[in-house]
mmCIF file of C-alpha atoms in Angstrom:
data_model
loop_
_atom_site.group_PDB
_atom_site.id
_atom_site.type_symbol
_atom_site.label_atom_id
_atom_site.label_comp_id
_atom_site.label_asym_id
_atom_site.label_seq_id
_atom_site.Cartn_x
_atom_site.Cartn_y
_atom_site.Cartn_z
ATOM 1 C CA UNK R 1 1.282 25.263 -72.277
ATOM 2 C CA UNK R 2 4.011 24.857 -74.964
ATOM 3 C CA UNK R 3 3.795 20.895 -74.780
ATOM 4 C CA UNK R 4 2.121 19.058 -77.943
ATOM 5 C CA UNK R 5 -1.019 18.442 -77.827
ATOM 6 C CA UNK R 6 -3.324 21.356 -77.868
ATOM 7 C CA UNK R 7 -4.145 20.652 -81.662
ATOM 8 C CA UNK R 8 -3.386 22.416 -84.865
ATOM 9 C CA UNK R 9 -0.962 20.436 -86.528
ATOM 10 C CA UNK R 10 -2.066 17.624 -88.900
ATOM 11 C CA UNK R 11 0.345 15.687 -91.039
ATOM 12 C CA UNK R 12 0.308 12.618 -93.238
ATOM 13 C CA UNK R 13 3.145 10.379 -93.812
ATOM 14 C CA UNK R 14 3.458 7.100 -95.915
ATOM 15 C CA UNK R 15 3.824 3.679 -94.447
ATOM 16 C CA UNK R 16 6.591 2.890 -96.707
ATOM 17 C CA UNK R 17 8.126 6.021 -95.995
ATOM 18 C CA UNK R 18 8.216 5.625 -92.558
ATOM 19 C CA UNK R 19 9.047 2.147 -92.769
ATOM 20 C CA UNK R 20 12.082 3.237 -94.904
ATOM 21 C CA UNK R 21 13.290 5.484 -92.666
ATOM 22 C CA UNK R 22 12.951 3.640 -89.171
ATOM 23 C CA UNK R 23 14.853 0.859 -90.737
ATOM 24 C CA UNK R 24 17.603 2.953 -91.628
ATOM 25 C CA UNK R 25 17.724 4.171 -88.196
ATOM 26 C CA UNK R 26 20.717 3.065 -86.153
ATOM 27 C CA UNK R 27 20.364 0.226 -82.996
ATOM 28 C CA UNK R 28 22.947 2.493 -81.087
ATOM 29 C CA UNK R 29 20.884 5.466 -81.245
ATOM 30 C CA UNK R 30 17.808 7.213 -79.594
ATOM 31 C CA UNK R 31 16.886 9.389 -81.719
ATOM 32 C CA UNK R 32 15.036 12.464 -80.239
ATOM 33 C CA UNK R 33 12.680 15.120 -81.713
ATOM 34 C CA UNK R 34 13.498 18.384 -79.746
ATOM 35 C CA UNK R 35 13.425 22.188 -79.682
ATOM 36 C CA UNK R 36 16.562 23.524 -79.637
ATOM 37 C CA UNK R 37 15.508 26.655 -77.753
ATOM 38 C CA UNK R 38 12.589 25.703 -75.419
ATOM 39 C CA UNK R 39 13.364 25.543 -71.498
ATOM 40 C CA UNK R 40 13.127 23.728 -69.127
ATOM 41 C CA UNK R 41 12.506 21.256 -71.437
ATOM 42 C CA UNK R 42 14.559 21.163 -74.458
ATOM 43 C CA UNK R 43 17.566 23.254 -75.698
ATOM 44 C CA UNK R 44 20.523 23.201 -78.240
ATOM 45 C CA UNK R 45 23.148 22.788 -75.497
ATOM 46 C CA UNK R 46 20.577 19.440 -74.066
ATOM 47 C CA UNK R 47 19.989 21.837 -70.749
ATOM 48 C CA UNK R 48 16.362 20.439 -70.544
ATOM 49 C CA UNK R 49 14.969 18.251 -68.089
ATOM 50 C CA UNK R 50 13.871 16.218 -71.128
ATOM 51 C CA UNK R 51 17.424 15.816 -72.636
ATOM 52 C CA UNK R 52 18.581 15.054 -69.591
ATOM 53 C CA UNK R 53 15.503 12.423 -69.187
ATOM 54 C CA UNK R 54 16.527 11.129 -72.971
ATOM 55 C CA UNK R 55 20.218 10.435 -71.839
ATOM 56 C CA UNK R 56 18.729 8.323 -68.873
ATOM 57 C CA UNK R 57 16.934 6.615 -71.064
ATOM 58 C CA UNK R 58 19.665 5.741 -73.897
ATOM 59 C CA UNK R 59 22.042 5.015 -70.814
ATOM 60 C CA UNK R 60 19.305 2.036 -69.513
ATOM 61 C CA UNK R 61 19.005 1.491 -73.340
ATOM 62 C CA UNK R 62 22.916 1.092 -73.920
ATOM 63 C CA UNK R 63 22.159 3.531 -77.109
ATOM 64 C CA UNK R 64 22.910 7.129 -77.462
ATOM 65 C CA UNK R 65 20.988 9.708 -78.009
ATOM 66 C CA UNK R 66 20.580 12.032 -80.801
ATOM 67 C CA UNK R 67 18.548 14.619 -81.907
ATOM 68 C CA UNK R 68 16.462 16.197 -84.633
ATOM 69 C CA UNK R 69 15.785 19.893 -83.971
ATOM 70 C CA UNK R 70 13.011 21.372 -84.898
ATOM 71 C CA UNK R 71 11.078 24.468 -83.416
ATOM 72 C CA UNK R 72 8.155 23.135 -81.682
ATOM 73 C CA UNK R 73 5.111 24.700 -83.073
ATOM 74 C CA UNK R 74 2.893 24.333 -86.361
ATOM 75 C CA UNK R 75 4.708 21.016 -87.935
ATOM 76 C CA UNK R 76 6.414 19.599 -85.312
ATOM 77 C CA UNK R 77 5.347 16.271 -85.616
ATOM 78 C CA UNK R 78 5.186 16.573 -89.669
ATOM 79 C CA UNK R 79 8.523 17.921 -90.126
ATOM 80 C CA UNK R 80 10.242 15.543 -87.384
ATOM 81 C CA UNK R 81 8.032 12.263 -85.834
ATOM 82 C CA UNK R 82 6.269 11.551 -88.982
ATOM 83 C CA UNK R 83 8.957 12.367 -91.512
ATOM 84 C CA UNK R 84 10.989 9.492 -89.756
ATOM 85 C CA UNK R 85 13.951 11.988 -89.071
ATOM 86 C CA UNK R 86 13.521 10.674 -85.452
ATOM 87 C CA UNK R 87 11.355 8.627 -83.120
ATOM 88 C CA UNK R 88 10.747 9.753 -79.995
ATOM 89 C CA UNK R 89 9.273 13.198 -78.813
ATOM 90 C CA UNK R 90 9.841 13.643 -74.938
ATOM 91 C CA UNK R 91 6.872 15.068 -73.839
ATOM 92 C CA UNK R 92 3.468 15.341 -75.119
ATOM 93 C CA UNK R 93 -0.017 15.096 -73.475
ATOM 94 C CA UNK R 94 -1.254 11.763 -72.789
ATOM 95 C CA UNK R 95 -4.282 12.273 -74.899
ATOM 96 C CA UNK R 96 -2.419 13.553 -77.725
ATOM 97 C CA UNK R 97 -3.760 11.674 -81.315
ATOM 98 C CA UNK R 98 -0.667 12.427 -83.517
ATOM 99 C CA UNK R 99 1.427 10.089 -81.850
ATOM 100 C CA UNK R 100 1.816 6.704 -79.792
ATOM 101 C CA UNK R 101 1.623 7.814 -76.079
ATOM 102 C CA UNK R 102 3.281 5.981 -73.135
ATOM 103 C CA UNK R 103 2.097 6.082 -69.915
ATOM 104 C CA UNK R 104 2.123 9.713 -68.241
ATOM 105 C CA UNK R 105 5.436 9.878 -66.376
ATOM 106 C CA UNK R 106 4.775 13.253 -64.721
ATOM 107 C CA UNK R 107 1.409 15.547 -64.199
ATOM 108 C CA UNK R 108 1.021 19.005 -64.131
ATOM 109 C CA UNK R 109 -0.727 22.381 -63.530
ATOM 110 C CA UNK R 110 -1.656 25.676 -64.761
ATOM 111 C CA UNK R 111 -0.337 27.785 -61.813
ATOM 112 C CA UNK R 112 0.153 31.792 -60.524
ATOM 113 C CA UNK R 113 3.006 33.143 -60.526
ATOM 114 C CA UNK R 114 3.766 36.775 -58.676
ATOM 115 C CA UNK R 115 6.306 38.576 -56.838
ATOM 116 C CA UNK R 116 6.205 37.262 -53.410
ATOM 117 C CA UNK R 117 7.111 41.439 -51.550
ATOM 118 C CA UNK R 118 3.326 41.310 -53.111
ATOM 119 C CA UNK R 119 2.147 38.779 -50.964
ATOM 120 C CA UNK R 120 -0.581 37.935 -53.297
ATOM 121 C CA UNK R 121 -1.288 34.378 -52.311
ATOM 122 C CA UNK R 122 -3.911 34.084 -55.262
ATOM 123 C CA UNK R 123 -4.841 30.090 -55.298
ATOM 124 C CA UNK R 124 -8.633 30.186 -57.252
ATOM 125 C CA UNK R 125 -9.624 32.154 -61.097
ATOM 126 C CA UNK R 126 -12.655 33.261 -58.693
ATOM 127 C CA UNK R 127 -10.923 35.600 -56.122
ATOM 128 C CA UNK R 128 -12.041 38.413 -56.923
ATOM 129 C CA UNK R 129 -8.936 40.630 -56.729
ATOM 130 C CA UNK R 130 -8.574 39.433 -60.499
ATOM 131 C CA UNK R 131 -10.554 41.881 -61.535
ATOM 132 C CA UNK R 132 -8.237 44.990 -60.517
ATOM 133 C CA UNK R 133 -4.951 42.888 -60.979
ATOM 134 C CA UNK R 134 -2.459 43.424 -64.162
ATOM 135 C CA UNK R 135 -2.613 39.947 -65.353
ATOM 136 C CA UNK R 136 -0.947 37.998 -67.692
ATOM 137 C CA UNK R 137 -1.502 35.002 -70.082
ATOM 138 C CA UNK R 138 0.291 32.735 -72.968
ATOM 139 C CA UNK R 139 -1.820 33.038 -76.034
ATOM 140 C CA UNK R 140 -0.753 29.963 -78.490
ATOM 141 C CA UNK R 141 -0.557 30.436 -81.946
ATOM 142 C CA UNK R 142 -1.052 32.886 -84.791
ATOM 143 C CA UNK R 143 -4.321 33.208 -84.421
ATOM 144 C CA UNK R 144 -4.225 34.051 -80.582
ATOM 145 C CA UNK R 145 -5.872 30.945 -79.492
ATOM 146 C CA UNK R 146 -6.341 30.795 -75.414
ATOM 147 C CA UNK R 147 -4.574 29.035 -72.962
ATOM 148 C CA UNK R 148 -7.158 27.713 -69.970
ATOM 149 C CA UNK R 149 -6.334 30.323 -67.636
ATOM 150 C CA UNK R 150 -6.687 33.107 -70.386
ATOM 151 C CA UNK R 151 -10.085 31.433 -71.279
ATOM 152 C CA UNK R 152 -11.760 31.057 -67.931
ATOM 153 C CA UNK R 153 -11.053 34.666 -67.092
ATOM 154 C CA UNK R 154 -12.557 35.362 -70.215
ATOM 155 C CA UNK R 155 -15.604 33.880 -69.660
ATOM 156 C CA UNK R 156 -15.967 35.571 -66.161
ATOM 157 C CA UNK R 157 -15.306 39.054 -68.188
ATOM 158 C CA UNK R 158 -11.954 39.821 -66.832
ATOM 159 C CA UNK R 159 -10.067 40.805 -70.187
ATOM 160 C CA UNK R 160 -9.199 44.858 -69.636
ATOM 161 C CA UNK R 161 -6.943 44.258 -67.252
ATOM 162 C CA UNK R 162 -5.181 41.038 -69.121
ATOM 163 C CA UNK R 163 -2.032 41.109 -71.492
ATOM 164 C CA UNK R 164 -1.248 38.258 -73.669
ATOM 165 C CA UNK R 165 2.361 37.336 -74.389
ATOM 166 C CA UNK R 166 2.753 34.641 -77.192
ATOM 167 C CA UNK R 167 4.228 31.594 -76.109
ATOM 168 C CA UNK R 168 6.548 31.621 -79.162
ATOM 169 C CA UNK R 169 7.597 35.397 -78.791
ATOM 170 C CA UNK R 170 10.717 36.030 -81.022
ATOM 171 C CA UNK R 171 12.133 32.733 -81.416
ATOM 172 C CA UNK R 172 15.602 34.989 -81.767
ATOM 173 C CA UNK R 173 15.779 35.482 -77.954
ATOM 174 C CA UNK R 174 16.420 32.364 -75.736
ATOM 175 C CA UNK R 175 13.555 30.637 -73.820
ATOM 176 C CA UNK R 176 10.706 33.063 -75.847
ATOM 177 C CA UNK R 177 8.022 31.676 -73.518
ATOM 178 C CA UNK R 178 9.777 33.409 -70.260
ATOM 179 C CA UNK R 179 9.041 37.059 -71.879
ATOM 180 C CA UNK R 180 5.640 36.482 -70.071
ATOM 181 C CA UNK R 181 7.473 35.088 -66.456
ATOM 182 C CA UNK R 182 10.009 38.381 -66.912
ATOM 183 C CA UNK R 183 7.350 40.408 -66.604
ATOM 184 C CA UNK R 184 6.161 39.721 -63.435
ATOM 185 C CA UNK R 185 9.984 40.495 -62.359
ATOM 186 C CA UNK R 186 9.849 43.752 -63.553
ATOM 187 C CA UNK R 187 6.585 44.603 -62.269
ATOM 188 C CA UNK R 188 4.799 44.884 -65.874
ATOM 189 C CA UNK R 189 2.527 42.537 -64.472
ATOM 190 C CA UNK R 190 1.059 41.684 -61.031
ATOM 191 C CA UNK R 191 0.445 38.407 -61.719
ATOM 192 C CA UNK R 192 0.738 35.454 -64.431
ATOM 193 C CA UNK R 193 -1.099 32.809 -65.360
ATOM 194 C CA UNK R 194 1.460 29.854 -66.843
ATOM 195 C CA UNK R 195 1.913 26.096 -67.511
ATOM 196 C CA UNK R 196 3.717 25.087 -64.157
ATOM 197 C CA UNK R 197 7.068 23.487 -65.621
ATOM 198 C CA UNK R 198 7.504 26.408 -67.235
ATOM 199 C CA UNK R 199 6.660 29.069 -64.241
ATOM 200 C CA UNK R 200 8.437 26.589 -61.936
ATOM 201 C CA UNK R 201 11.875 26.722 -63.527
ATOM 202 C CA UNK R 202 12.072 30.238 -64.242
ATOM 203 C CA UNK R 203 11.241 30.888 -60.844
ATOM 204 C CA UNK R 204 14.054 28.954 -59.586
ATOM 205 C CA UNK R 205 16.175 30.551 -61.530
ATOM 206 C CA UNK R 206 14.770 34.364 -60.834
ATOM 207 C CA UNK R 207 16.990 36.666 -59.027
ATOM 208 C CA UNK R 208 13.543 38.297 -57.242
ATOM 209 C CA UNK R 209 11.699 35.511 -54.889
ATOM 210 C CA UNK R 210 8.572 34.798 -56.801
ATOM 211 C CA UNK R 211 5.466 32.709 -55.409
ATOM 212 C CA UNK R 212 4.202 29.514 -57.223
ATOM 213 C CA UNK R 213 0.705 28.534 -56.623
ATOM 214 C CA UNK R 214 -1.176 26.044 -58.564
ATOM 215 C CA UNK R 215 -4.455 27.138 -59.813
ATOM 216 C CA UNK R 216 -7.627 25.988 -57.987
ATOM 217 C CA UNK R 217 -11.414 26.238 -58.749
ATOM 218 C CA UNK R 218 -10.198 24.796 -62.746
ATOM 219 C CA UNK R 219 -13.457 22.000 -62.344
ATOM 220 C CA UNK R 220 -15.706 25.181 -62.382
ATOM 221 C CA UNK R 221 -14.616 25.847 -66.013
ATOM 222 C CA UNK R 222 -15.036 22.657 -67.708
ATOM 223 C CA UNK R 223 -14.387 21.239 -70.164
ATOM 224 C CA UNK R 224 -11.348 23.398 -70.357
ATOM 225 C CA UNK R 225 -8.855 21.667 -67.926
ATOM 226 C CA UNK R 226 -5.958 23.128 -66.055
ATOM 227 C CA UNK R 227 -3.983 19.474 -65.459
ATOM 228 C CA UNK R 228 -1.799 17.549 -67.951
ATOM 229 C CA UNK R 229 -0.439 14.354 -67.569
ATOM 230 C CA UNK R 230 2.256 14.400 -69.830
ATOM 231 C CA UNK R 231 3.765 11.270 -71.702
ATOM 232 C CA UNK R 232 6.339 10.767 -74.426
ATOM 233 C CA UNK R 233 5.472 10.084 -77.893
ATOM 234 C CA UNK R 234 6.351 7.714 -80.632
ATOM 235 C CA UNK R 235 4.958 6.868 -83.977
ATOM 236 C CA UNK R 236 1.769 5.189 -84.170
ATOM 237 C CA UNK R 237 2.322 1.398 -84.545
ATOM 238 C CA UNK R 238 6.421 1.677 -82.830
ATOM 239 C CA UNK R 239 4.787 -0.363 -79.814
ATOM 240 C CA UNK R 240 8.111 -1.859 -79.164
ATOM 241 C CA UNK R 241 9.512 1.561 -78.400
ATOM 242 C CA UNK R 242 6.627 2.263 -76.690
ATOM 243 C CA UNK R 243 6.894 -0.518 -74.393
ATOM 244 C CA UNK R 244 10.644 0.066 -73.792
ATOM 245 C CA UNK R 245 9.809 3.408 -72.536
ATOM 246 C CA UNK R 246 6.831 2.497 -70.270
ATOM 247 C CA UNK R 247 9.225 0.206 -69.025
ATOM 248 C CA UNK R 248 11.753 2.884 -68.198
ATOM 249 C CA UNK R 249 9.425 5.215 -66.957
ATOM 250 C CA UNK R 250 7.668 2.234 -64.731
ATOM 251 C CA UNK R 251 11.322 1.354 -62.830
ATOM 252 C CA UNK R 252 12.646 4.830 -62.482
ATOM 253 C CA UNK R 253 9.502 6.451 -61.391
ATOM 254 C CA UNK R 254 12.020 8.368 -58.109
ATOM 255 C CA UNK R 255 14.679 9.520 -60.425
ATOM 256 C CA UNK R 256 12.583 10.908 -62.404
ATOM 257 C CA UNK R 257 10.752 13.039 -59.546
ATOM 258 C CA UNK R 258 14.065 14.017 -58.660
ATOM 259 C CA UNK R 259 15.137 15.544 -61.845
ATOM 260 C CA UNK R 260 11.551 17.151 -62.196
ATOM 261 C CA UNK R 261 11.914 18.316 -58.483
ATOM 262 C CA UNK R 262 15.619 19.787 -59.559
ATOM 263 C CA UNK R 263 14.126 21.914 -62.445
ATOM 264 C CA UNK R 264 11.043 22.977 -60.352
ATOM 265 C CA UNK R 265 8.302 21.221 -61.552
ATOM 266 C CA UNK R 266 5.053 21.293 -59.754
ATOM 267 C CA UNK R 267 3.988 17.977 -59.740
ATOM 268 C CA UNK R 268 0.323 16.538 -58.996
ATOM 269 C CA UNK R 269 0.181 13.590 -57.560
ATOM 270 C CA UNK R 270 -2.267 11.267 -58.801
ATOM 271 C CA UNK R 271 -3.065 7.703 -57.228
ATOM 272 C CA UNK R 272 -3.869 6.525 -61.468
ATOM 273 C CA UNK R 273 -2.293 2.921 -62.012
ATOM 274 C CA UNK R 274 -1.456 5.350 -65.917
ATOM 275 C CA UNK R 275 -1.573 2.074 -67.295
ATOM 276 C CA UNK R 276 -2.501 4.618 -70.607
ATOM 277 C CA UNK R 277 -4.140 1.770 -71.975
ATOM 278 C CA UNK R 278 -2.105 -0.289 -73.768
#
């Protein structure tokens, strides 16, 4: 899942310096933290269901919006949140420590992906056909770390017949994450294990009719968890732009299911108040 929030990046910023620079930052603007080259959620040309949620937002806000672009991996937050060079980041998990949550405005879900003239119709990380299948998972990181799905089938033993693509492939290409979506196009793969905004929108825009299915059986595999609600993030203590954007999120709750429906997003629906808390 390339969304903050799976840990790794620690920072430290000065009050002062943060004061500094959030004072200096204009009333007219929202200022967004993005990656320029990350759909469906962020690009360059603001392509991304989250631009396009950030210029709903400045529109309600009567501000406009603009950005900081960073590459969102290893420093994010250091090099763009907490260095005050913007101060809001779109969409992180709910849990996430590094920043000031609002309440989840979408939820998601690890999901299969395959060629539909396959007819795989693989819903559960227990069917047992994933043990002859060519499979393939994200890995996250440098160091390789596992997604969920790429954990859980290596806890059941199933790694011979796995590939791992890195989520950040070569950051030269557009989208880098899709290498892994590609390949179940082209028949590399069978079958792919992805975060569902991701699968979802690449899917959509495939030119072979591919098969979304969310993963099932994830409970069986705690504490590793195959849902997300995902929130947007602001500095710790910026509760008044916090509250501003749970209001947002609380009075446009259909338009934004329609633009997450328009870029493919599976969606779980939850009956949570996601009061988050505050």
């Amino acid at each position: 899942m390339r969304r903050l929030g799976s840990g790794g990046i620690v920072a430290v910023a000065t009050t002062v310096a943060l004061t500094s620079h959030i004072m200096a930052a204009p009333a007219s603007e929202l200022r967004v933290c993005a990656d320029p080259n990350n759909m469906p959620f962020s690009n360059s040309a603001q392509l991304g269901f989250e631009n396009r949620l950030a210029t709903l937002i400045a529109d309600h806000l009567g501000k406009q919006v603009s950005y900081t672009w960073w590459a969102q991996r290893r420093g994010f937050i250091r090099n763009t949140l907490k260095a005050g060079k913007c101060d809001v980041v779109m969409g992180v998990s709910s849990t996430y420590d590094l920043v000031e949550a609002t309440i989840p405005y979408y939820r998601s879900t690890y999901v299969f992906l395959s060629r539909q003239d396959q007819h795989l119709d693989v819903t559960s990380l227990l069917d047992p056909r994933l043990r002859k299948l060519r499979i393939g998972v994200h890995l996250i990181g440098d160091d390789g770390n596992n997604t969920p799905p790429a954990q859980a089938l290596g806890e059941q033993g199933i790694v011979d017949n796995v590939r791992g693509y890195s989520i950040y492939g070569d950051y030269r290409e557009a989208n880098p994450p899709a290498r892994l979506l590609e390949a179940v196009e082209s028949r590399e793969i069978e079958l792919a294990a992805a975060w569902g905004p991701l699968a979802g929108y690449f899917a959509k825009l495939s030119p072979v009719s591919l098969t979304v299915t969310p993963i099932q059986d994830g409970d069986r595999f705690a504490p590793q968890q195959f849902q997300f609600s995902i929130s947007m993030g602001v500095r710790k203590g910026d509760h008044d732009l916090r509250d501003q954007l749970n209001a947002f999120i609380i009075g446009h709750r259909a338009e934004i299911a329609t633009l997450l429906r328009d870029y493919g997003v599976p969606v779980v629906e939850t009956s949570e108040t996601d009061s988050g808390g505050h």
